[in-house]
Short mmCIF file of C-alpha atoms in Angstrom, two decimals:
data_model
loop_
_atom_site.label_atom_id
_atom_site.label_comp_id
_atom_site.label_asym_id
_atom_site.label_seq_id
_atom_site.Cartn_x
_atom_site.Cartn_y
_atom_site.Cartn_z
CA UNK A 894 0.08 0.17 0.06
CA UNK A 895 1.52 3.46 -0.69
CA UNK A 896 1.20 6.56 0.85
CA UNK A 897 -1.72 8.04 -1.20
CA UNK A 898 -3.90 4.56 -0.37
CA UNK A 899 -3.30 4.73 3.02
CA UNK A 900 -4.73 8.35 2.97
CA UNK A 901 -7.39 7.58 0.65
CA UNK A 902 -8.51 4.62 3.08
CA UNK A 903 -7.95 7.22 6.09
CA UNK A 904 -9.83 10.02 4.87
CA UNK A 905 -13.09 7.50 3.51
CA UNK A 906 -12.68 6.07 7.42
CA UNK A 907 -13.11 9.76 8.14
CA UNK A 908 -15.87 9.98 6.13
CA UNK A 909 -14.17 12.93 4.40
CA UNK A 910 -14.04 14.25 0.64
CA UNK A 911 -11.16 14.60 -1.79
CA UNK A 912 -12.59 18.49 -2.01
CA UNK A 913 -12.59 18.86 2.04
CA UNK A 914 -8.73 17.33 2.02
CA UNK A 915 -8.12 19.45 -0.67
CA UNK A 916 -9.42 22.83 0.98
CA UNK A 917 -7.60 21.66 4.38
CA UNK A 918 -4.45 21.38 2.82
CA UNK A 919 -4.70 24.57 0.28
CA UNK A 920 -4.54 22.38 -2.87
CA UNK A 921 -6.55 21.58 -5.83
CA UNK A 922 -9.11 18.79 -5.58
CA UNK A 923 -7.25 16.91 -8.45
CA UNK A 924 -3.74 16.80 -6.70
CA UNK A 925 -5.81 15.06 -3.62
CA UNK A 926 -6.98 12.31 -6.61
CA UNK A 927 -3.61 12.05 -8.05
CA UNK A 928 -1.68 11.72 -4.84
CA UNK A 929 -4.05 8.93 -3.97
CA UNK A 930 -4.03 7.26 -7.13
CA UNK A 931 -0.12 7.25 -6.90
CA UNK A 932 0.47 9.51 -10.00
CA UNK A 933 1.51 12.26 -7.98
CA UNK A 934 3.12 12.62 -4.31
CA UNK A 935 2.02 14.36 -1.20
CA UNK A 936 4.80 17.49 -0.09
CA UNK A 937 5.94 16.41 3.37
CA UNK A 938 4.30 19.63 4.77
CA UNK A 939 1.12 18.05 3.64
CA UNK A 940 1.65 14.70 5.21
CA UNK A 941 2.19 16.35 8.18
CA UNK A 942 -0.81 18.01 8.34
CA UNK A 943 -2.61 14.80 7.37
CA UNK A 944 -0.98 13.16 9.96
CA UNK A 945 -2.22 15.23 12.59
CA UNK A 946 -5.76 15.41 11.13
CA UNK A 947 -5.89 11.59 11.36
CA UNK A 948 -4.21 11.41 14.53
CA UNK A 949 -0.77 9.77 13.31
CA UNK A 950 2.83 10.48 13.37
CA UNK A 951 4.18 11.12 10.09
CA UNK A 952 6.50 7.93 10.43
CA UNK A 953 3.45 5.82 10.65
CA UNK A 954 1.67 7.52 7.79
CA UNK A 955 4.91 7.54 5.58
CA UNK A 956 5.36 3.62 6.19
CA UNK A 957 3.51 1.74 3.92
CA UNK A 958 3.99 -1.53 6.10
CA UNK A 959 2.26 -0.26 9.51
CA UNK A 960 -1.51 -0.59 10.07
CA UNK A 961 -2.88 2.78 10.84
CA UNK A 962 -3.98 2.83 14.15
CA UNK A 963 -5.58 6.64 14.38
CA UNK A 964 -6.35 8.18 17.33
CA UNK A 965 -10.26 8.27 17.40
CA UNK A 966 -12.66 11.04 17.15
CA UNK A 967 -16.06 11.53 16.51
CA UNK A 968 -17.24 13.72 14.20
CA UNK A 969 -19.99 14.33 11.56
CA UNK A 970 -18.26 15.15 8.24
CA UNK A 971 -21.22 16.61 6.78
CA UNK A 972 -20.92 20.30 6.45
CA UNK A 973 -17.34 20.16 7.73
CA UNK A 974 -15.35 23.57 7.02
CA UNK A 975 -11.44 23.70 6.73
CA UNK A 976 -11.58 25.65 10.21
CA UNK A 977 -13.14 22.29 11.73
CA UNK A 978 -10.60 20.33 9.98
CA UNK A 979 -7.91 22.79 11.38
CA UNK A 980 -9.20 22.29 15.00
CA UNK A 981 -9.43 18.40 14.85
CA UNK A 982 -5.83 18.59 13.58
CA UNK A 983 -4.66 20.51 16.01
CA UNK A 984 -6.31 18.64 18.93
CA UNK A 985 -4.85 15.19 17.33
CA UNK A 986 -1.72 17.09 17.44
CA UNK A 987 -2.11 17.85 20.98
CA UNK A 988 -2.88 14.03 21.73
CA UNK A 989 -0.01 12.67 19.52
CA UNK A 990 2.48 14.92 21.63
CA UNK A 991 0.85 13.81 25.03
CA UNK A 992 1.11 10.11 23.90
CA UNK A 993 5.11 10.46 22.82
CA UNK A 994 5.78 12.27 26.22
CA UNK A 995 4.18 9.62 28.23
CA UNK A 996 6.06 6.84 26.04
CA UNK A 997 9.29 9.13 26.70
CA UNK A 998 8.62 8.91 30.52
CA UNK A 999 8.03 5.43 30.93
CA UNK A 1000 11.43 4.72 28.81
CA UNK A 1001 13.46 7.21 31.07
CA UNK A 1002 11.57 5.44 34.24
CA UNK A 1003 12.74 1.62 33.06
CA UNK A 1004 16.25 2.99 32.25
CA UNK A 1005 16.22 4.16 35.68
CA UNK A 1006 15.16 1.25 37.52
#
């Protein structure tokens, strides 16, 4: 599975359209379509924003072998505006950072023991 296919699966699972993702990233909808088909590649900053939106680290998003275990957030996709998607991405990024901090803390406690 390539990154575009992974993004498509995440987008569909979230109930979002290509047009909504395009607005969120500030690109044309055809760009999303081409990236999902593997005809083009997402830019790294777009992948970072998509990772935040879907609750995935950039490493997990870019690793085609990793199963995408996203952070779960419930929302209705109907009428979702770009501002709503940005707010969700911001919340997801905070949650990802908190998870990473917990992992680092656990590792440092185990090393000290």
